[in-house]
Short mmCIF file of C-alpha atoms in Angstrom, two decimals:
data_model
loop_
_atom_site.label_atom_id
_atom_site.label_comp_id
_atom_site.label_asym_id
_atom_site.label_seq_id
_atom_site.Cartn_x
_atom_site.Cartn_y
_atom_site.Cartn_z
CA UNK A 1 5.73 -59.64 -138.62
CA UNK A 2 3.76 -63.43 -139.34
CA UNK A 3 7.30 -64.98 -137.86
CA UNK A 4 6.60 -63.89 -134.81
CA UNK A 5 3.16 -64.42 -134.68
CA UNK A 6 3.56 -67.33 -135.85
CA UNK A 7 5.89 -68.16 -132.86
CA UNK A 8 3.10 -66.27 -130.56
CA UNK A 9 0.53 -68.94 -131.73
CA UNK A 10 2.86 -72.07 -131.40
CA UNK A 11 3.47 -70.83 -127.64
CA UNK A 12 0.33 -70.46 -127.46
CA UNK A 13 -0.88 -73.74 -128.71
CA UNK A 14 1.93 -75.34 -127.29
CA UNK A 15 0.85 -73.59 -123.79
CA UNK A 16 -2.56 -75.65 -124.33
CA UNK A 17 -2.84 -79.21 -123.07
CA UNK A 18 -5.50 -82.15 -122.45
CA UNK A 19 -6.70 -82.61 -118.87
CA UNK A 20 -5.78 -85.52 -117.13
CA UNK A 21 -8.14 -88.26 -118.05
CA UNK A 22 -10.33 -89.08 -115.15
CA UNK A 23 -11.41 -92.84 -115.54
CA UNK A 24 -14.29 -94.74 -114.10
CA UNK A 25 -13.35 -96.50 -110.38
CA UNK A 26 -13.41 -99.99 -109.91
CA UNK A 27 -15.71 -101.37 -108.02
CA UNK A 28 -12.22 -101.78 -105.16
CA UNK A 29 -12.02 -98.04 -105.17
CA UNK A 30 -15.47 -96.35 -105.65
CA UNK A 31 -15.95 -97.99 -102.06
CA UNK A 32 -13.29 -96.07 -100.77
CA UNK A 33 -13.85 -92.85 -102.03
CA UNK A 34 -17.49 -91.60 -102.39
CA UNK A 35 -17.52 -88.31 -101.50
CA UNK A 36 -14.85 -85.91 -102.89
CA UNK A 37 -12.00 -84.64 -101.18
CA UNK A 38 -12.44 -81.85 -99.15
CA UNK A 39 -9.67 -80.63 -97.02
CA UNK A 40 -10.94 -76.97 -97.14
CA UNK A 41 -11.37 -74.44 -94.45
CA UNK A 42 -15.17 -74.89 -92.67
CA UNK A 43 -14.86 -72.10 -90.28
CA UNK A 44 -13.26 -68.62 -90.56
CA UNK A 45 -9.20 -69.00 -89.10
CA UNK A 46 -6.45 -67.36 -89.20
CA UNK A 47 -2.97 -69.11 -90.16
CA UNK A 48 0.39 -67.20 -89.84
CA UNK A 49 2.89 -70.01 -91.90
CA UNK A 50 6.83 -69.60 -92.59
CA UNK A 51 6.48 -69.16 -96.05
CA UNK A 52 9.68 -70.36 -98.03
CA UNK A 53 10.53 -68.76 -101.21
CA UNK A 54 12.34 -70.86 -104.23
CA UNK A 55 13.00 -70.28 -107.85
CA UNK A 56 14.60 -72.81 -109.32
CA UNK A 57 14.92 -75.05 -106.71
CA UNK A 58 16.85 -72.68 -104.54
CA UNK A 59 15.45 -70.67 -101.72
CA UNK A 60 15.66 -67.14 -102.20
CA UNK A 61 14.20 -65.92 -99.09
CA UNK A 62 11.72 -67.11 -96.80
CA UNK A 63 9.21 -64.88 -95.11
CA UNK A 64 6.29 -64.44 -93.03
CA UNK A 65 2.49 -65.13 -93.73
CA UNK A 66 -0.76 -63.59 -92.05
CA UNK A 67 -3.92 -65.51 -93.36
CA UNK A 68 -7.49 -64.62 -92.63
CA UNK A 69 -9.73 -66.69 -94.41
CA UNK A 70 -13.42 -67.02 -93.81
CA UNK A 71 -15.12 -70.05 -95.80
CA UNK A 72 -18.61 -68.33 -95.38
CA UNK A 73 -18.45 -65.25 -97.16
CA UNK A 74 -15.01 -66.47 -98.84
CA UNK A 75 -13.02 -63.38 -98.33
CA UNK A 76 -9.20 -63.20 -96.93
CA UNK A 77 -6.95 -60.47 -94.93
CA UNK A 78 -3.46 -60.78 -95.85
CA UNK A 79 -0.11 -59.80 -94.49
CA UNK A 80 3.05 -60.91 -95.69
CA UNK A 81 6.26 -59.89 -93.68
CA UNK A 82 10.24 -60.29 -93.37
CA UNK A 83 11.77 -62.39 -90.52
CA UNK A 84 12.40 -58.79 -88.83
CA UNK A 85 8.59 -57.99 -88.51
CA UNK A 86 8.59 -55.87 -91.33
CA UNK A 87 5.35 -55.64 -92.59
CA UNK A 88 5.47 -55.31 -96.56
CA UNK A 89 1.89 -56.25 -97.92
CA UNK A 90 -1.67 -56.14 -96.58
CA UNK A 91 -4.39 -56.44 -98.71
CA UNK A 92 -7.85 -57.85 -97.83
CA UNK A 93 -10.67 -59.65 -100.88
CA UNK A 94 -14.06 -59.67 -101.30
CA UNK A 95 -16.74 -59.34 -103.23
CA UNK A 96 -15.84 -55.94 -104.49
CA UNK A 97 -11.83 -57.10 -104.97
CA UNK A 98 -9.14 -56.73 -103.84
CA UNK A 99 -8.00 -53.97 -101.85
CA UNK A 100 -4.68 -53.02 -100.60
CA UNK A 101 -3.94 -50.88 -97.70
CA UNK A 102 -0.07 -51.42 -97.74
CA UNK A 103 2.35 -52.72 -100.91
CA UNK A 104 6.11 -51.85 -100.63
CA UNK A 105 8.44 -52.89 -103.95
CA UNK A 106 8.49 -55.34 -105.31
CA UNK A 107 5.10 -56.46 -103.73
CA UNK A 108 3.62 -53.60 -105.83
CA UNK A 109 3.90 -55.60 -108.88
CA UNK A 110 0.80 -55.58 -111.68
CA UNK A 111 -1.34 -58.29 -110.61
CA UNK A 112 0.83 -59.25 -107.28
CA UNK A 113 -2.66 -59.01 -105.55
CA UNK A 114 -5.19 -60.55 -106.86
CA UNK A 115 -2.66 -63.61 -108.44
CA UNK A 116 -1.59 -64.40 -104.62
CA UNK A 117 -5.60 -63.90 -103.56
CA UNK A 118 -6.28 -66.56 -105.88
CA UNK A 119 -3.53 -69.09 -105.25
CA UNK A 120 -5.44 -68.00 -101.39
CA UNK A 121 -8.41 -69.32 -102.68
CA UNK A 122 -6.48 -72.26 -104.43
CA UNK A 123 -5.12 -73.86 -100.80
CA UNK A 124 -8.26 -72.49 -98.48
CA UNK A 125 -11.79 -72.83 -99.93
CA UNK A 126 -13.72 -75.61 -101.59
CA UNK A 127 -13.52 -74.33 -105.59
CA UNK A 128 -16.33 -72.99 -106.50
CA UNK A 129 -18.00 -73.96 -109.48
CA UNK A 130 -20.17 -77.10 -110.39
CA UNK A 131 -18.18 -80.83 -110.56
CA UNK A 132 -17.64 -81.46 -113.66
CA UNK A 133 -16.13 -84.76 -113.38
CA UNK A 134 -15.52 -87.52 -110.85
CA UNK A 135 -13.66 -90.53 -110.19
CA UNK A 136 -10.26 -91.81 -110.41
CA UNK A 137 -6.73 -91.27 -112.61
CA UNK A 138 -4.17 -93.84 -113.81
CA UNK A 139 -2.47 -94.81 -110.83
CA UNK A 140 -5.42 -95.03 -108.63
CA UNK A 141 -5.93 -91.44 -107.16
CA UNK A 142 -9.73 -90.55 -106.39
CA UNK A 143 -10.32 -87.14 -108.15
CA UNK A 144 -13.37 -84.80 -108.36
CA UNK A 145 -12.70 -82.18 -111.33
CA UNK A 146 -14.52 -78.41 -110.86
CA UNK A 147 -15.70 -76.63 -113.71
CA UNK A 148 -14.61 -72.78 -112.13
CA UNK A 149 -17.02 -70.16 -112.91
CA UNK A 150 -14.82 -67.38 -114.31
CA UNK A 151 -13.25 -69.98 -116.25
CA UNK A 152 -10.97 -73.33 -116.16
CA UNK A 153 -10.25 -76.14 -113.75
CA UNK A 154 -10.04 -77.38 -110.60
CA UNK A 155 -8.71 -80.70 -109.65
CA UNK A 156 -9.23 -81.96 -106.29
CA UNK A 157 -6.97 -85.17 -105.77
CA UNK A 158 -6.54 -87.66 -103.28
CA UNK A 159 -3.43 -89.82 -103.47
CA UNK A 160 -2.02 -92.53 -101.95
CA UNK A 161 -0.23 -91.60 -97.90
CA UNK A 162 -3.59 -89.46 -97.44
CA UNK A 163 -2.05 -86.47 -99.18
CA UNK A 164 -4.28 -84.32 -101.23
CA UNK A 165 -2.83 -82.40 -103.99
CA UNK A 166 -4.45 -79.68 -105.71
CA UNK A 167 -4.56 -78.97 -109.21
CA UNK A 168 -5.67 -75.69 -111.08
CA UNK A 169 -5.52 -75.82 -115.36
CA UNK A 170 -6.71 -72.67 -117.95
CA UNK A 171 -9.28 -72.38 -120.30
CA UNK A 172 -7.54 -74.53 -122.88
CA UNK A 173 -5.71 -77.22 -120.32
CA UNK A 174 -2.61 -75.57 -119.39
CA UNK A 175 -1.33 -76.61 -115.74
CA UNK A 176 -1.04 -73.21 -113.42
CA UNK A 177 -0.55 -74.17 -109.78
CA UNK A 178 -0.44 -77.37 -108.34
CA UNK A 179 -1.01 -77.31 -104.00
CA UNK A 180 -0.19 -80.09 -101.65
CA UNK A 181 -1.50 -80.58 -98.64
CA UNK A 182 -1.11 -82.67 -96.05
CA UNK A 183 -4.22 -83.98 -96.19
CA UNK A 184 -7.68 -84.42 -95.17
CA UNK A 185 -7.49 -83.70 -92.03
CA UNK A 186 -7.51 -80.43 -89.55
CA UNK A 187 -3.52 -80.16 -90.01
CA UNK A 188 -3.67 -79.73 -93.18
CA UNK A 189 -2.53 -77.18 -93.52
CA UNK A 190 0.72 -77.80 -91.78
CA UNK A 191 3.20 -77.96 -94.96
CA UNK A 192 1.46 -75.97 -97.77
CA UNK A 193 3.69 -76.50 -101.27
CA UNK A 194 2.41 -74.45 -103.73
CA UNK A 195 4.14 -74.83 -107.06
CA UNK A 196 3.19 -72.30 -109.72
CA UNK A 197 4.27 -73.60 -113.38
CA UNK A 198 5.36 -72.13 -116.59
CA UNK A 199 9.08 -70.28 -117.07
CA UNK A 200 9.09 -67.70 -114.30
CA UNK A 201 7.23 -70.24 -111.99
CA UNK A 202 8.63 -70.19 -108.24
CA UNK A 203 7.65 -72.83 -104.83
CA UNK A 204 5.62 -71.55 -102.20
CA UNK A 205 7.40 -74.25 -99.51
CA UNK A 206 4.38 -72.55 -96.12
CA UNK A 207 5.02 -73.86 -92.67
CA UNK A 208 2.71 -73.34 -90.65
CA UNK A 209 3.60 -71.68 -86.50
CA UNK A 210 0.65 -71.06 -85.90
CA UNK A 211 -3.54 -71.17 -85.58
CA UNK A 212 -6.96 -70.36 -84.32
CA UNK A 213 -9.78 -70.62 -85.79
CA UNK A 214 -11.26 -66.59 -85.61
CA UNK A 215 -14.95 -65.77 -83.82
CA UNK A 216 -16.52 -62.42 -84.79
CA UNK A 217 -17.63 -60.40 -82.17
CA UNK A 218 -21.76 -59.40 -83.42
CA UNK A 219 -21.42 -55.74 -83.71
CA UNK A 220 -23.66 -55.04 -80.75
CA UNK A 221 -21.03 -56.32 -78.44
CA UNK A 222 -18.30 -54.46 -79.77
CA UNK B 1 8.61 -62.18 -107.54
CA UNK B 2 10.33 -61.21 -103.85
CA UNK B 3 13.77 -58.90 -104.46
CA UNK B 4 13.41 -56.42 -102.80
CA UNK B 5 12.13 -55.63 -98.40
CA UNK B 6 13.13 -53.18 -96.67
CA UNK B 7 13.57 -54.23 -92.98
CA UNK B 8 15.14 -50.53 -92.67
CA UNK B 9 13.22 -48.86 -89.99
CA UNK B 10 13.50 -51.91 -87.78
CA UNK B 11 17.54 -52.36 -88.75
CA UNK B 12 17.32 -48.48 -87.88
CA UNK B 13 15.72 -48.38 -84.46
CA UNK B 14 18.25 -51.71 -83.41
CA UNK B 15 21.45 -49.35 -84.50
CA UNK B 16 20.15 -46.93 -81.87
CA UNK B 17 19.72 -49.52 -79.19
CA UNK B 18 23.17 -50.28 -79.38
CA UNK B 19 23.61 -46.94 -79.05
CA UNK B 20 21.78 -46.17 -76.34
CA UNK B 21 22.92 -48.09 -73.42
CA UNK B 22 25.88 -45.53 -72.92
CA UNK B 23 23.77 -42.56 -74.71
CA UNK B 24 21.64 -42.42 -72.30
CA UNK B 25 23.52 -42.29 -69.19
CA UNK B 26 22.59 -38.80 -67.98
CA UNK B 27 21.73 -37.38 -71.58
CA UNK B 28 20.13 -34.68 -71.51
CA UNK B 29 20.85 -32.88 -74.66
CA UNK B 30 22.31 -34.67 -78.15
CA UNK B 31 25.88 -33.15 -77.61
CA UNK B 32 26.67 -35.86 -74.66
CA UNK B 33 24.92 -38.29 -76.50
CA UNK B 34 28.21 -37.92 -78.80
CA UNK B 35 30.43 -37.61 -76.45
CA UNK B 36 29.18 -40.33 -74.35
CA UNK B 37 29.16 -42.87 -77.27
CA UNK B 38 32.72 -42.71 -77.94
CA UNK B 39 32.71 -45.36 -74.90
CA UNK B 40 31.45 -48.18 -76.97
CA UNK B 41 33.29 -51.19 -77.59
CA UNK B 42 31.49 -53.65 -77.95
CA UNK B 43 27.04 -54.28 -76.88
CA UNK B 44 25.34 -57.77 -76.11
CA UNK B 45 22.10 -58.02 -75.84
CA UNK B 46 19.11 -60.70 -76.36
CA UNK B 47 15.56 -58.46 -77.26
CA UNK B 48 12.21 -59.69 -77.56
CA UNK B 49 9.88 -57.70 -80.28
CA UNK B 50 6.30 -57.84 -80.56
CA UNK B 51 4.16 -57.13 -83.96
CA UNK B 52 0.88 -55.52 -83.73
CA UNK B 53 -1.40 -56.01 -86.60
CA UNK B 54 -5.06 -55.24 -87.32
CA UNK B 55 -5.14 -59.33 -88.80
CA UNK B 56 -3.13 -60.83 -86.07
CA UNK B 57 -4.89 -60.66 -82.70
CA UNK B 58 -2.48 -61.20 -80.79
CA UNK B 59 0.87 -60.16 -81.33
CA UNK B 60 3.10 -62.37 -82.89
CA UNK B 61 6.28 -63.05 -80.89
CA UNK B 62 10.19 -62.62 -82.17
CA UNK B 63 13.25 -63.18 -80.48
CA UNK B 64 16.68 -62.85 -80.59
CA UNK B 65 19.97 -61.64 -79.95
CA UNK B 66 22.27 -58.50 -80.86
CA UNK B 67 25.70 -58.27 -81.38
CA UNK B 68 28.19 -55.09 -81.93
CA UNK B 69 31.74 -54.51 -82.08
CA UNK B 70 33.31 -51.20 -82.88
CA UNK B 71 33.66 -50.01 -84.87
CA UNK B 72 31.46 -51.52 -87.27
CA UNK B 73 30.60 -55.14 -87.48
CA UNK B 74 27.10 -55.91 -86.02
CA UNK B 75 25.24 -59.31 -85.96
CA UNK B 76 21.79 -59.56 -86.08
CA UNK B 77 19.72 -62.56 -85.10
CA UNK B 78 16.63 -63.89 -84.75
CA UNK B 79 15.51 -67.02 -83.25
CA UNK B 80 12.23 -67.25 -83.05
CA UNK B 81 9.83 -67.89 -84.77
CA UNK B 82 12.15 -67.90 -87.46
CA UNK B 83 15.75 -68.01 -87.68
CA UNK B 84 17.77 -65.66 -89.70
CA UNK B 85 20.65 -63.29 -88.59
CA UNK B 86 22.82 -60.54 -90.71
CA UNK B 87 25.36 -59.74 -90.25
CA UNK B 88 27.60 -56.65 -91.33
CA UNK B 89 31.07 -55.21 -91.27
CA UNK B 90 33.71 -54.25 -94.04
CA UNK B 91 32.39 -57.30 -95.76
CA UNK B 92 29.23 -55.81 -96.54
CA UNK B 93 26.25 -56.33 -95.43
CA UNK B 94 24.70 -60.11 -95.56
CA UNK B 95 22.06 -62.05 -95.07
CA UNK B 96 20.67 -65.44 -93.62
CA UNK B 97 17.61 -67.40 -93.81
CA UNK B 98 16.41 -70.52 -91.91
CA UNK B 99 15.28 -72.46 -95.26
CA UNK B 100 14.76 -76.97 -94.58
CA UNK B 101 17.19 -76.37 -91.49
CA UNK B 102 20.68 -74.84 -92.71
CA UNK B 103 21.15 -71.49 -93.06
CA UNK B 104 21.18 -70.16 -96.68
CA UNK B 105 22.61 -66.87 -97.95
CA UNK B 106 19.36 -64.48 -99.11
CA UNK B 107 20.49 -62.69 -102.41
CA UNK B 108 16.74 -61.33 -102.89
CA UNK B 109 18.05 -57.97 -101.71
CA UNK B 110 17.10 -57.90 -98.82
CA UNK B 111 20.24 -58.20 -97.61
CA UNK B 112 21.60 -54.43 -99.86
CA UNK B 113 18.78 -52.83 -98.72
CA UNK B 114 20.09 -53.18 -95.51
CA UNK B 115 23.31 -52.85 -96.21
CA UNK B 116 22.26 -48.63 -97.09
CA UNK B 117 21.20 -49.00 -94.04
CA UNK B 118 24.43 -49.82 -92.04
CA UNK B 119 26.23 -47.35 -94.08
CA UNK B 120 25.07 -44.71 -91.15
CA UNK B 121 25.89 -46.70 -88.59
CA UNK B 122 29.38 -45.54 -88.28
CA UNK B 123 27.37 -42.05 -87.66
CA UNK B 124 25.11 -43.11 -85.25
CA UNK B 125 28.06 -44.52 -83.48
CA UNK B 126 29.86 -41.61 -83.76
CA UNK B 127 27.31 -40.04 -81.59
CA UNK B 128 25.43 -38.36 -85.19
CA UNK B 129 22.27 -39.11 -83.13
CA UNK B 130 20.46 -36.00 -84.80
CA UNK B 131 22.59 -35.18 -87.72
CA UNK B 132 20.50 -38.14 -89.79
CA UNK B 133 18.57 -36.31 -92.36
CA UNK B 134 15.84 -38.91 -93.24
CA UNK B 135 15.44 -37.95 -89.56
CA UNK B 136 14.05 -35.49 -86.90
CA UNK B 137 15.20 -36.73 -83.39
CA UNK B 138 13.80 -34.73 -80.02
CA UNK B 139 14.08 -36.04 -76.70
CA UNK B 140 12.58 -35.64 -73.72
CA UNK B 141 13.32 -36.03 -70.13
CA UNK B 142 10.54 -37.18 -67.54
CA UNK B 143 10.00 -40.05 -65.94
CA UNK B 144 12.17 -41.83 -68.55
CA UNK B 145 13.44 -40.41 -71.30
CA UNK B 146 11.67 -40.69 -74.40
CA UNK B 147 13.69 -40.04 -77.56
CA UNK B 148 11.54 -39.25 -80.72
CA UNK B 149 12.31 -40.23 -83.96
CA UNK B 150 10.02 -38.65 -87.26
CA UNK B 151 10.88 -39.44 -90.65
CA UNK B 152 11.83 -36.17 -92.45
CA UNK B 153 11.22 -37.48 -96.24
CA UNK B 154 9.10 -39.07 -98.56
CA UNK B 155 11.27 -42.29 -98.25
CA UNK B 156 9.70 -43.61 -95.40
CA UNK B 157 6.44 -42.70 -96.32
CA UNK B 158 3.58 -44.96 -95.92
CA UNK B 159 6.57 -47.26 -94.01
CA UNK B 160 6.93 -45.67 -91.06
CA UNK B 161 5.96 -42.58 -88.97
CA UNK B 162 7.66 -42.23 -85.68
CA UNK B 163 10.21 -44.56 -83.84
CA UNK B 164 10.11 -43.86 -79.79
CA UNK B 165 12.97 -45.13 -77.47
CA UNK B 166 11.99 -45.12 -73.96
CA UNK B 167 14.90 -45.01 -71.61
CA UNK B 168 14.95 -45.20 -68.00
CA UNK B 169 17.33 -42.70 -66.09
CA UNK B 170 17.77 -44.66 -62.90
CA UNK B 171 19.77 -46.79 -64.74
CA UNK B 172 20.10 -45.32 -68.53
CA UNK B 173 19.01 -49.15 -70.24
CA UNK B 174 16.63 -49.31 -73.05
CA UNK B 175 13.21 -50.05 -71.47
CA UNK B 176 11.68 -49.83 -75.34
CA UNK B 177 11.33 -49.35 -78.19
CA UNK B 178 7.77 -48.75 -80.33
CA UNK B 179 8.46 -48.11 -84.29
CA UNK B 180 4.65 -47.07 -85.10
CA UNK B 181 4.23 -47.72 -89.10
CA UNK B 182 0.54 -46.73 -89.41
CA UNK B 183 -2.64 -46.28 -86.68
CA UNK B 184 -3.23 -50.70 -86.55
CA UNK B 185 0.13 -51.46 -87.27
CA UNK B 186 3.51 -50.72 -84.65
CA UNK B 187 6.45 -52.83 -83.35
CA UNK B 188 8.14 -53.16 -80.05
CA UNK B 189 11.28 -54.28 -78.84
CA UNK B 190 12.66 -54.51 -75.57
CA UNK B 191 16.19 -55.04 -75.29
CA UNK B 192 16.90 -57.42 -71.89
CA UNK B 193 20.81 -58.86 -70.54
CA UNK B 194 22.65 -56.15 -72.57
CA UNK B 195 26.04 -56.27 -71.68
CA UNK B 196 28.44 -53.64 -72.74
CA UNK B 197 32.09 -53.21 -73.78
CA UNK B 198 32.74 -56.96 -72.59
CA UNK B 199 35.17 -59.30 -75.43
CA UNK B 200 33.44 -60.57 -78.35
CA UNK B 201 34.49 -63.50 -80.72
CA UNK B 202 35.31 -61.92 -83.85
CA UNK B 203 33.67 -65.39 -85.01
CA UNK B 204 30.23 -64.20 -84.23
CA UNK B 205 29.75 -61.41 -86.99
CA UNK B 206 31.28 -64.45 -90.08
CA UNK B 207 30.10 -67.57 -89.03
CA UNK B 208 25.82 -68.53 -89.44
CA UNK B 209 25.30 -72.07 -88.89
#
């Protein structure tokens, strides 16, 4: 039992890591970037993406994902369907939590919905929480670090060649998710690459099929 | 993460569509459909699929092609918006998806799920249209012929409420298929350019590029 405890403790300790160091920008770098990178949505938008699910570098399957994200209310509606059009998962997320309306196996697994909504939030919405650091990484990429209200950290990094990278860390600094976006533009969500860290890590390569701004109809006009 | 998903309802409908162009010729009961189904040797058809869901502002349109050769070879191919192919026959069932410009085999279990369904195809091809214990089938003649399939067991619970197949009476061609998944979600498939009993190259059922 002591051995198991030791192993578990060792695993937990090695899972944690120091957050990447943020340095003060040089005079030249400071002139280039004064604001935090923000590719995130500013209005309610509907996306339809092809989702290439990969593990160990190989494609496992391809699905179609529909997401409606509202940055004003920080709410989501999501659906996943097969390429043949069979809906396998539908859920909405809001202040009251996640409400799953359809989940066929394996999408009915515990925590799947919550984890998926967290991933959607990471991709589409400006991170909630206070800016805890701002500067550059050793490689010269500009970064803003936020302390999440529910614990953990999120770095939004303006990489070279205009690409944006979002990294989510656990409370103890372990990297949990990495998101790569096209850039700080209207095309930011044309291709999205999400990588999940860990032993059961996976990658989602999302390619935009179509998107549109959603204008809610006032209740009186419905 | 994703090991298994079931495309069973849509697959089932496509089986029905394969058979109906012949079955439905002046069909007024299932016995007649069984008799007529024996005439099928091959079918080729284009299809347009419109998926409606509450989350979508307008239907998601997919297009593809469907091939069948008796007794049990099927190629079910989507070309838009995403490419995917299901091949089924004596060698089993394989599903391919497009990734990085190449077609790669989906080994997550989707093909396995479909193989179970495709196992029923022989029954459908033999005209046992109303003998699938998973569905009750009702046929109604009107301006068009309407076949309604309703799940009987719990296996389809939460997945599908009913399937409606509408057929033109005048020429016995399929007009539309409606798969009702819930009050707010349905799939409609329209078949076009249906060709029956024309030779199909065997490679169609073996090769995915």
